[in-house]
mmCIF file with all atom_site columns, C-alpha atoms in Angstrom:
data_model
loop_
_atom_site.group_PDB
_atom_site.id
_atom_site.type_symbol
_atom_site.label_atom_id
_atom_site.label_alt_id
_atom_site.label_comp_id
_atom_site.label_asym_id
_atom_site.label_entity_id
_atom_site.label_seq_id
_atom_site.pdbx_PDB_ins_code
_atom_site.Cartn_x
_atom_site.Cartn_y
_atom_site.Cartn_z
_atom_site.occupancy
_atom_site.B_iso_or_equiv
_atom_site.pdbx_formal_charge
_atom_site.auth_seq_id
_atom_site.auth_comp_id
_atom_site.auth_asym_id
_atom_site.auth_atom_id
_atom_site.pdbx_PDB_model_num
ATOM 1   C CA . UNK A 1 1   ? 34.975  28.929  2.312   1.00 0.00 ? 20  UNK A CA 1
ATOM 2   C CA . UNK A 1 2   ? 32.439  29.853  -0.570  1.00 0.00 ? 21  UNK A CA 1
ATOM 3   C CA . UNK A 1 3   ? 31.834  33.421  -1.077  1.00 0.00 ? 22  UNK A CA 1
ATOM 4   C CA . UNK A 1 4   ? 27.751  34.102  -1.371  1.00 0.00 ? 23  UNK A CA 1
ATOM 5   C CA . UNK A 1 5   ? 28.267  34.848  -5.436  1.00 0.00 ? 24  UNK A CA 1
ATOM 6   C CA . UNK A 1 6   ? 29.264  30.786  -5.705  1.00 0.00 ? 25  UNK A CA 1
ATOM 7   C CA . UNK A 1 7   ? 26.103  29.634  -3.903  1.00 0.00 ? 26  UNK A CA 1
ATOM 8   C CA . UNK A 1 8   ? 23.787  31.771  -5.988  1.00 0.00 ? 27  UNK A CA 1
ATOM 9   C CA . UNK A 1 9   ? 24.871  30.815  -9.190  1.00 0.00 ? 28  UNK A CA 1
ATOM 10  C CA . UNK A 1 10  ? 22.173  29.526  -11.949 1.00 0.00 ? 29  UNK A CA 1
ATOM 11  C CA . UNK A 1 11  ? 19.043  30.808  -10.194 1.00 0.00 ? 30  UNK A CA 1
ATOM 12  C CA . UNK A 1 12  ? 17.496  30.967  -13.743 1.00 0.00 ? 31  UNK A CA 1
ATOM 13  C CA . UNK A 1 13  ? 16.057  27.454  -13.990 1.00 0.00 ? 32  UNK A CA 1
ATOM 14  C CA . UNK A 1 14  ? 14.568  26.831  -17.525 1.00 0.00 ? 33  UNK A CA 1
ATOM 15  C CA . UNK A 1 15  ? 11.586  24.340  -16.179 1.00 0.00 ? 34  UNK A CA 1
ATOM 16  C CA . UNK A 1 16  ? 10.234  26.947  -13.800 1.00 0.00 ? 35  UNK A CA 1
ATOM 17  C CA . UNK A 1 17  ? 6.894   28.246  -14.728 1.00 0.00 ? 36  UNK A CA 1
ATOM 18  C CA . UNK A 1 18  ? 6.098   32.244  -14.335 1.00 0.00 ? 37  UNK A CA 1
ATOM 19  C CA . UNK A 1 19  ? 6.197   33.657  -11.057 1.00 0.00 ? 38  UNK A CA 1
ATOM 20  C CA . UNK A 1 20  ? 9.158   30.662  -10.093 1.00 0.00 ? 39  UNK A CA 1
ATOM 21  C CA . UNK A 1 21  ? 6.179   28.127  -10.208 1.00 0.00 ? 40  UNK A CA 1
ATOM 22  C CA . UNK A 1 22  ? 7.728   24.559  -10.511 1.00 0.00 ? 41  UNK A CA 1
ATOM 23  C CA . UNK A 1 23  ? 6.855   22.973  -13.530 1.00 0.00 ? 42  UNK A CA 1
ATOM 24  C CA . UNK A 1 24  ? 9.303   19.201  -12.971 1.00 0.00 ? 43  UNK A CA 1
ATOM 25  C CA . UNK A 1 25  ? 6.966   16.429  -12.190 1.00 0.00 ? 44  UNK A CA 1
ATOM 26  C CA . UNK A 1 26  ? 7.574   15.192  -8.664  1.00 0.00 ? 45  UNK A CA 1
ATOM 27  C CA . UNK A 1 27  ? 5.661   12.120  -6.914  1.00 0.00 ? 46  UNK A CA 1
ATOM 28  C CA . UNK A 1 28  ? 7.399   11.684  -2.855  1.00 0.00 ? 47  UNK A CA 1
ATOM 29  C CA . UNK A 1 29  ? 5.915   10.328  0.364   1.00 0.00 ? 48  UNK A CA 1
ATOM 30  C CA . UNK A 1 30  ? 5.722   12.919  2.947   1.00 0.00 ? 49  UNK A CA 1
ATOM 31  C CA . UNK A 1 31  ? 5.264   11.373  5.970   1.00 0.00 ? 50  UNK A CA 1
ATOM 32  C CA . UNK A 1 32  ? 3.683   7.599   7.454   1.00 0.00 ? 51  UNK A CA 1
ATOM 33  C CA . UNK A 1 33  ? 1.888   6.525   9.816   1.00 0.00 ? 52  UNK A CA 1
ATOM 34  C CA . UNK A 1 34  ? -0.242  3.833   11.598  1.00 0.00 ? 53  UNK A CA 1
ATOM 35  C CA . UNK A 1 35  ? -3.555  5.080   11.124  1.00 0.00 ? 54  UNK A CA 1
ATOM 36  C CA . UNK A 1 36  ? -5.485  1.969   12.969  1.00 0.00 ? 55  UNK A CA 1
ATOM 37  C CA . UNK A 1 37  ? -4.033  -1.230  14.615  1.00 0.00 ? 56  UNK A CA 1
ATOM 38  C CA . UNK A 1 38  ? -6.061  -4.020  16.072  1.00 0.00 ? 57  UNK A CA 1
ATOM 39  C CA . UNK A 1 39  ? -4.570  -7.073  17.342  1.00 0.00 ? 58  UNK A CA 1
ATOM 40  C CA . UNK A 1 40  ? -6.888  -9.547  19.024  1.00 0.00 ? 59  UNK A CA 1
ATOM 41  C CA . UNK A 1 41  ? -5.247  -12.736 20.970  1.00 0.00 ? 60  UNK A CA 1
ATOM 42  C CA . UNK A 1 42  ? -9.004  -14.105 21.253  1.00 0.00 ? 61  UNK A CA 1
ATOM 43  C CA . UNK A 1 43  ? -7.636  -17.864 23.116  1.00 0.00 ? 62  UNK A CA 1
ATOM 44  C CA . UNK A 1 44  ? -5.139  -16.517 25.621  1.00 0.00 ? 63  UNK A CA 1
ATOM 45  C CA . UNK A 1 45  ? -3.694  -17.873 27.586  1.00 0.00 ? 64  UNK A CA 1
ATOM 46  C CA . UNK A 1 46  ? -4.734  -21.432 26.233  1.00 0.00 ? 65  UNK A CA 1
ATOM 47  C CA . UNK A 1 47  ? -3.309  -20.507 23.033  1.00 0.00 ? 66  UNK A CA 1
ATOM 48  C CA . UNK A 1 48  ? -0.180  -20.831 24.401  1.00 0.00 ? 67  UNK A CA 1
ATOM 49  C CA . UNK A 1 49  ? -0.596  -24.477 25.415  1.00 0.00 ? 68  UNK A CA 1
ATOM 50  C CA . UNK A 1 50  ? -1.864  -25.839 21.524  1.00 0.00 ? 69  UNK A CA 1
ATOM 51  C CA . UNK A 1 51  ? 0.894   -27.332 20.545  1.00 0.00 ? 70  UNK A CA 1
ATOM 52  C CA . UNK A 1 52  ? -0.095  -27.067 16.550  1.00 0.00 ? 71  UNK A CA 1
ATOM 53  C CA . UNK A 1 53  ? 1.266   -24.754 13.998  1.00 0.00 ? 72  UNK A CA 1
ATOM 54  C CA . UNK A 1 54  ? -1.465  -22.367 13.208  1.00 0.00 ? 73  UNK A CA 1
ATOM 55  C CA . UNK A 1 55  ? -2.247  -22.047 8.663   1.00 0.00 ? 74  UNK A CA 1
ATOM 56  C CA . UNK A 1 56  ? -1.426  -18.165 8.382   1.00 0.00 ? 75  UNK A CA 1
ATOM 57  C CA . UNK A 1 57  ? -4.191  -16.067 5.675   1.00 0.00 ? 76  UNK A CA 1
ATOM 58  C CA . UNK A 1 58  ? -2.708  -12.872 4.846   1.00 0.00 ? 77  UNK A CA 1
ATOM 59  C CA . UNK A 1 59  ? -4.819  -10.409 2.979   1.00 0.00 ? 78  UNK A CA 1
ATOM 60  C CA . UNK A 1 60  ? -3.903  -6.783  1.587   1.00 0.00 ? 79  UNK A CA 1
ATOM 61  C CA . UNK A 1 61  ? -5.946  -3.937  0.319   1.00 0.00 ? 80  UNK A CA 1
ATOM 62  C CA . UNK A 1 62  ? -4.505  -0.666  -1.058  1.00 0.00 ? 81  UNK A CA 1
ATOM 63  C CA . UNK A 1 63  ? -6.713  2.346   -1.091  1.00 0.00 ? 82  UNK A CA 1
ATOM 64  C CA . UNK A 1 64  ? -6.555  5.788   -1.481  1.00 0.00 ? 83  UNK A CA 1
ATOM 65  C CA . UNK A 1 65  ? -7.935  9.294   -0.937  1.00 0.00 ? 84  UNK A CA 1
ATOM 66  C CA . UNK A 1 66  ? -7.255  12.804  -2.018  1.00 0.00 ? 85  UNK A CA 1
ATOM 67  C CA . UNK A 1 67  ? -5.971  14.329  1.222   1.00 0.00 ? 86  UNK A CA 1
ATOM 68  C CA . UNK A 1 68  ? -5.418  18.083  0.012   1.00 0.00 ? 87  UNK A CA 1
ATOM 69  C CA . UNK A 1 69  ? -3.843  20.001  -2.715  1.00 0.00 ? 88  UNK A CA 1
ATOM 70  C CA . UNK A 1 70  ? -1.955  17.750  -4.609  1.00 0.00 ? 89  UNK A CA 1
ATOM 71  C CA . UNK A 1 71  ? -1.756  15.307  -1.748  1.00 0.00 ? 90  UNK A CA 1
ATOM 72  C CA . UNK A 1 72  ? -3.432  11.727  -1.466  1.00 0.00 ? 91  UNK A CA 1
ATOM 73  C CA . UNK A 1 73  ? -3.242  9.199   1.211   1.00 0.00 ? 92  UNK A CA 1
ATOM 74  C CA . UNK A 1 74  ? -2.600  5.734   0.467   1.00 0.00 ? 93  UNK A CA 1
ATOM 75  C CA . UNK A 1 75  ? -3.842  3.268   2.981   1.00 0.00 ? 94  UNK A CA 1
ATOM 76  C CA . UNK A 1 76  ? -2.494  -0.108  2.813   1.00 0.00 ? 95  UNK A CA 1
ATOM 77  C CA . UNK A 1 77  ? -4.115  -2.292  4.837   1.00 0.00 ? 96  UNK A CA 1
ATOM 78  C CA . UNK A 1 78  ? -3.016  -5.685  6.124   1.00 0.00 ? 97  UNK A CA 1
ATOM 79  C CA . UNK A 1 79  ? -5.023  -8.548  7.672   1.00 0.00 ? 98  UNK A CA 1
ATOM 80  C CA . UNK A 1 80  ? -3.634  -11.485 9.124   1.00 0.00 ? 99  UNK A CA 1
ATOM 81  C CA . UNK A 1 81  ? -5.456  -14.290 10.678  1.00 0.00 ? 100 UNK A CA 1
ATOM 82  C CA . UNK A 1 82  ? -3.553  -17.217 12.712  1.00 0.00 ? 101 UNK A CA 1
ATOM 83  C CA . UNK A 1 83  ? -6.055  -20.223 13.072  1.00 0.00 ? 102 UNK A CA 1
ATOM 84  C CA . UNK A 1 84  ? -5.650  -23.634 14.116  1.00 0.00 ? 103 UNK A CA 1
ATOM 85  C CA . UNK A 1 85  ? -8.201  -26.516 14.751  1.00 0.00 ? 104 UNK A CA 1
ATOM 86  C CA . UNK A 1 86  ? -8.830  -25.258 18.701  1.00 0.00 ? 105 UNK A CA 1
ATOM 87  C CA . UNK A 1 87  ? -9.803  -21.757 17.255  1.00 0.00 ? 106 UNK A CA 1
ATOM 88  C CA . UNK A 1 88  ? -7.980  -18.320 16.273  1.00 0.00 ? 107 UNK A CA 1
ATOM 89  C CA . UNK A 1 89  ? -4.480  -18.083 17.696  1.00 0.00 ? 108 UNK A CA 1
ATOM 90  C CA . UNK A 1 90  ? -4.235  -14.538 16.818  1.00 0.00 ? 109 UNK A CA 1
ATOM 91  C CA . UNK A 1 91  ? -6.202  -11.573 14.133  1.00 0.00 ? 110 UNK A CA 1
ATOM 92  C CA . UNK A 1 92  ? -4.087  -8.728  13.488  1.00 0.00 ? 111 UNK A CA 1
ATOM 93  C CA . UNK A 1 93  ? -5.401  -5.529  11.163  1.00 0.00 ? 112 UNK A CA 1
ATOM 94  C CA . UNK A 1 94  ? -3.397  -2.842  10.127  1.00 0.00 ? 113 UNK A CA 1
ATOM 95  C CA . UNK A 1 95  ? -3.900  0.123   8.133   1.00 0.00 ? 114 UNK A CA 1
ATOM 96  C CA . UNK A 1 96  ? -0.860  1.702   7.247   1.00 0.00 ? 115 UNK A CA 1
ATOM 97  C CA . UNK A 1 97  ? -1.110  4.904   5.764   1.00 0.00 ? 116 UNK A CA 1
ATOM 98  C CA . UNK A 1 98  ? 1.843   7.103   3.327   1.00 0.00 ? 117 UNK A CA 1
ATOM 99  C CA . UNK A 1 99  ? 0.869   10.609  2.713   1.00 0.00 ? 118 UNK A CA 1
ATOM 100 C CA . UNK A 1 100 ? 1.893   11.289  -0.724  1.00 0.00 ? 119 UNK A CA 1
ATOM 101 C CA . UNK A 1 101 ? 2.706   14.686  -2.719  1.00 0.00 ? 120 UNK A CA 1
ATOM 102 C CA . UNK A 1 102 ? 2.169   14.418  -6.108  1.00 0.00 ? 121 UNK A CA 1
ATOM 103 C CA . UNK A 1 103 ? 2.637   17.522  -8.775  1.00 0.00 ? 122 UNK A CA 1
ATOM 104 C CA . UNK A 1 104 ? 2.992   18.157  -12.478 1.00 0.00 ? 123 UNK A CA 1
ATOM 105 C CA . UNK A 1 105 ? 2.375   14.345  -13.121 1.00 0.00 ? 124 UNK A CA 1
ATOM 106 C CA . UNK A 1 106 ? -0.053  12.623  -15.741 1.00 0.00 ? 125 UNK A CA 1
ATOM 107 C CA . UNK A 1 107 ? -3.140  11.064  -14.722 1.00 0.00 ? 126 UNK A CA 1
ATOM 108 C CA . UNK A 1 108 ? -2.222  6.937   -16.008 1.00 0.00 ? 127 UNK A CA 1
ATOM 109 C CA . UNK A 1 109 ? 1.368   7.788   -14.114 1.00 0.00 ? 128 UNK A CA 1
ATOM 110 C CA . UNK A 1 110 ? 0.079   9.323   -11.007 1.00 0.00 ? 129 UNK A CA 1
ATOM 111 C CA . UNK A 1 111 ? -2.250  6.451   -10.455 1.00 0.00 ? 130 UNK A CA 1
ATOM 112 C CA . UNK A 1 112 ? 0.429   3.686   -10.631 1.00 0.00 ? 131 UNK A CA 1
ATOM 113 C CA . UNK A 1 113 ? 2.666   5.553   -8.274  1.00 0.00 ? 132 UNK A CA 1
ATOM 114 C CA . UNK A 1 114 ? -0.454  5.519   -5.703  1.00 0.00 ? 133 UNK A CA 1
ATOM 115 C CA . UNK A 1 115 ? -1.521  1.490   -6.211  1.00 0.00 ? 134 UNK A CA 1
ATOM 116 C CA . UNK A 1 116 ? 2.367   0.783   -6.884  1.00 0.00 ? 135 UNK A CA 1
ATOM 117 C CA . UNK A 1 117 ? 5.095   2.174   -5.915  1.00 0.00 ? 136 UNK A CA 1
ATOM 118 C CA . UNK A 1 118 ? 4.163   4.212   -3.057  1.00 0.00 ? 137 UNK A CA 1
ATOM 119 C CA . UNK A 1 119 ? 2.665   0.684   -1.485  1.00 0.00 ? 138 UNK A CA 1
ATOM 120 C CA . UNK A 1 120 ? 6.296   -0.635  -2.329  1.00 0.00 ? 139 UNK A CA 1
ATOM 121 C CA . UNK A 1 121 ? 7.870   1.187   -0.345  1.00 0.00 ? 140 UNK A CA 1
ATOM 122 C CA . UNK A 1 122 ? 5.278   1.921   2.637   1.00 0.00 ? 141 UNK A CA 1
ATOM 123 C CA . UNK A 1 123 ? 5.798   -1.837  2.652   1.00 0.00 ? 142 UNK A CA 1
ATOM 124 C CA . UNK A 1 124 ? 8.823   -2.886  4.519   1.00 0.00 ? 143 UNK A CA 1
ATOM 125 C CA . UNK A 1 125 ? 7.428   -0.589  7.488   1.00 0.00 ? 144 UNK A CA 1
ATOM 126 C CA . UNK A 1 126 ? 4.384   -2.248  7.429   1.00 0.00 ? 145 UNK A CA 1
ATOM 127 C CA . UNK A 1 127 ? 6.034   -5.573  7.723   1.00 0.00 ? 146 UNK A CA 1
ATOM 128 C CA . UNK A 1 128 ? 7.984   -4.545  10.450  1.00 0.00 ? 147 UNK A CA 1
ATOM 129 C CA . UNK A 1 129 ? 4.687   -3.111  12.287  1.00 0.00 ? 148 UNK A CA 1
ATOM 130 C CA . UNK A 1 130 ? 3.092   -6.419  11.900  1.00 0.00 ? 149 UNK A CA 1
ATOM 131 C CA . UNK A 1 131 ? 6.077   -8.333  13.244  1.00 0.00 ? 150 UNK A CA 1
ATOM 132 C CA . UNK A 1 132 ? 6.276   -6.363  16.228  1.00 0.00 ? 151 UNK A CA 1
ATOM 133 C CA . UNK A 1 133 ? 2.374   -6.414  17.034  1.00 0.00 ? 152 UNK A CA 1
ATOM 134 C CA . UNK A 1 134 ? 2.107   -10.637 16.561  1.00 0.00 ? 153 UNK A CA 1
ATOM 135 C CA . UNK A 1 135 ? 5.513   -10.592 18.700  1.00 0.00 ? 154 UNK A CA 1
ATOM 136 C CA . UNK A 1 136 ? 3.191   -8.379  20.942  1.00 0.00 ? 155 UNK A CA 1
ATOM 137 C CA . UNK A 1 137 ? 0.933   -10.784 21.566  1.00 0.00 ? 156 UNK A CA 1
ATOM 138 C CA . UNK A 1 138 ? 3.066   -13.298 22.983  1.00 0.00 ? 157 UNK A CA 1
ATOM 139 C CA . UNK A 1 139 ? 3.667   -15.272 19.524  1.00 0.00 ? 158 UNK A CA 1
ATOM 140 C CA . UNK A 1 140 ? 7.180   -15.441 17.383  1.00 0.00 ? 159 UNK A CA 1
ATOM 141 C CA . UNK A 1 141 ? 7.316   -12.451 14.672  1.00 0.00 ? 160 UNK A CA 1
ATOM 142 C CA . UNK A 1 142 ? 5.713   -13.057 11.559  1.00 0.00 ? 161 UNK A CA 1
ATOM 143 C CA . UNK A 1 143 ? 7.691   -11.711 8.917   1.00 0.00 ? 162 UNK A CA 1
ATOM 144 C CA . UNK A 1 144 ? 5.358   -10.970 5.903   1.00 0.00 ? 163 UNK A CA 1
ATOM 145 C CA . UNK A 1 145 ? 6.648   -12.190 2.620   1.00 0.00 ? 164 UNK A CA 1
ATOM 146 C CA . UNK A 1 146 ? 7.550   -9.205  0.254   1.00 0.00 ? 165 UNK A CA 1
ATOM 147 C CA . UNK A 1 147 ? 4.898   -8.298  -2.585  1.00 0.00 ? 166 UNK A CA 1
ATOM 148 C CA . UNK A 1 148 ? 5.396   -7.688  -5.818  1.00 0.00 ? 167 UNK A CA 1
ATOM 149 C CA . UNK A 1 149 ? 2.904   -4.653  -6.175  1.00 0.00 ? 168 UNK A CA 1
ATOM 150 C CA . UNK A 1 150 ? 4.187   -3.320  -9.770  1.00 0.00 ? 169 UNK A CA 1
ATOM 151 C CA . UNK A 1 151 ? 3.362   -7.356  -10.953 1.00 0.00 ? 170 UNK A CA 1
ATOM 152 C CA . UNK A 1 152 ? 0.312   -6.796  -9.129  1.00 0.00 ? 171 UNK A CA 1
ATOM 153 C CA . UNK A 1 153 ? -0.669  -3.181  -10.710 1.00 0.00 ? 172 UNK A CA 1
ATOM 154 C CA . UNK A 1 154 ? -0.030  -4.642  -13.959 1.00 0.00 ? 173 UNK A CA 1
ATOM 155 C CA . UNK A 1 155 ? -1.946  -7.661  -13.657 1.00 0.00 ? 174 UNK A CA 1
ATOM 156 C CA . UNK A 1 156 ? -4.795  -6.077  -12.608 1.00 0.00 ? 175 UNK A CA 1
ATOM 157 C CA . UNK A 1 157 ? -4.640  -3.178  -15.194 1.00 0.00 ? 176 UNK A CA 1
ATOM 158 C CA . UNK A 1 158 ? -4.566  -6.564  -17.835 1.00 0.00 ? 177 UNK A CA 1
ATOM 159 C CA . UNK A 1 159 ? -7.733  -7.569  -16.058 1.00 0.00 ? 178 UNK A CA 1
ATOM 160 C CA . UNK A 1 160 ? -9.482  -4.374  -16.021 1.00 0.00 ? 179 UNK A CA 1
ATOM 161 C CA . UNK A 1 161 ? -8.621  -3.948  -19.962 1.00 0.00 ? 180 UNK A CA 1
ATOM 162 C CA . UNK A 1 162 ? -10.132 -7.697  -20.410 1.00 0.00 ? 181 UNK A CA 1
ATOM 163 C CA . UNK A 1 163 ? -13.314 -7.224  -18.568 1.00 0.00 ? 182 UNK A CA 1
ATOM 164 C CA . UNK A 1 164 ? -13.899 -3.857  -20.619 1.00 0.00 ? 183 UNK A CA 1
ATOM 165 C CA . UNK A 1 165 ? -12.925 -5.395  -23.761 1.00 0.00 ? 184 UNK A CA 1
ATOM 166 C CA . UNK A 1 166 ? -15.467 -8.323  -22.647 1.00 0.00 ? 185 UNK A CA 1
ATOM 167 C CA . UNK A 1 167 ? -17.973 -5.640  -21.955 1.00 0.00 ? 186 UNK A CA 1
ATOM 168 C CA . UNK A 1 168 ? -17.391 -4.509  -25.480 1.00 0.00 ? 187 UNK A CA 1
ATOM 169 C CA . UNK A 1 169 ? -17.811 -7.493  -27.514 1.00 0.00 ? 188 UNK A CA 1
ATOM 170 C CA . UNK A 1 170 ? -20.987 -8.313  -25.538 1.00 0.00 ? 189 UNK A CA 1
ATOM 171 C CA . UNK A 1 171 ? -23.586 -7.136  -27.386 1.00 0.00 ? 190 UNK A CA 1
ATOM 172 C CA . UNK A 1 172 ? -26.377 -4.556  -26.061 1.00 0.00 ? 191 UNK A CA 1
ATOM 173 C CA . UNK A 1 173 ? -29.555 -5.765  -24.479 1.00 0.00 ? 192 UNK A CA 1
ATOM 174 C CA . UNK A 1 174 ? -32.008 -4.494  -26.925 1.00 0.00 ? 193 UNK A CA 1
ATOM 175 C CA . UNK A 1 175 ? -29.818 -5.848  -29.976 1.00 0.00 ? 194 UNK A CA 1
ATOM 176 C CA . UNK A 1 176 ? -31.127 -8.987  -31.636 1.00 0.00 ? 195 UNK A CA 1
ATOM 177 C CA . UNK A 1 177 ? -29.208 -11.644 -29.806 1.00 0.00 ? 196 UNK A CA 1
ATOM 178 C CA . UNK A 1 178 ? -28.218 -9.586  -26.748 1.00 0.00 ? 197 UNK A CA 1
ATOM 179 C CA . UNK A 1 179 ? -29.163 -8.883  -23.201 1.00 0.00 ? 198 UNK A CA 1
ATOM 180 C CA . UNK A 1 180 ? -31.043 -11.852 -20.710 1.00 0.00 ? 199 UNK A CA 1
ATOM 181 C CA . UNK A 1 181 ? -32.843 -14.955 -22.400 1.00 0.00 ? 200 UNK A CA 1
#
């Protein structure tokens, strides 16, 4: 058995701040959680009778809000519509939610862990949410395909550098040439 002197050893850690304040970055999801669920089976039970395949629209959002000190919740949010020629075979909405701690962490980092990785891995949970709720409703489980949301980060940060670079080269309204005709 280890005597106490072994389990206190190096107590003196060299990235800790004054007063033992932590000074390593750190980015970690502290808990999930369905935050809203709707799942509408609008045709039942007729629905079940159509013998089509329904075209499946999948739409995702990822949002997020500072939730305290250092913490931020990150909402993604799922829609799924199942619609054939009769009508809807079955709407499902889901906001799933990560609360995530984030300290000592730059600004440009901190916001791709929010819109990527912590939607990476809230994911998979998600997924299996969404499977279970179409299941739910009488219907076999729709497995979502997986996302690339780093490919998706990345793009977007391309198209946000674009527009502003477009915004740039566009020259002001009152400048000889500029502005509305």
């Amino acid at each position: 058995m280890a005597d106490e002197g072994d389990i206190l050893q190096n107590l003196d850690n060299a990235n800790t701040g004054p007063n033992g304040a932590d000074n390593q970055p750190t980015a970690a999801i502290i808990t999930q959680y369905v935050k809203d669920l709707s799942v509408e089976n609008p045709n039942a039970p007729g629905v079940f009778q159509w013998q089509e395949q329904p075209k499946i629209d999948v739409q995702f959002n990822i949002g997020t809000e500072p939730a305290g000190n250092e913490v931020h919740e990150v909402a993604l949010k799922i829609n799924i519509t199942a619609t054939g020629e009769q009508g809807a075979h079955y709407i499902v909405e889901l906001a799933y939610c990560g609360l995530v701690g984030i300290r000592n962490v730059p600004d440009d980092q901190a916001h791709a862990f929010l819109f990527a990785e912590a939607p990476r891995i809230l994911f998979p949970f998600a997924r299996r949410v969404v499977a279970d709720a179409v299941r739910d409703a009488g219907f076999p489980p729709l497995l979502v395909d997986p996302i690339d949301f780093n490919g998706l980060y990345i793009q977007q940060l391309q198209q946000r550098r674009q527009q502003e670079a477009a915004g740039a080269a566009t020259p002001p309204a009152d400048a000889p040439g500029g502005g509305e005709a």
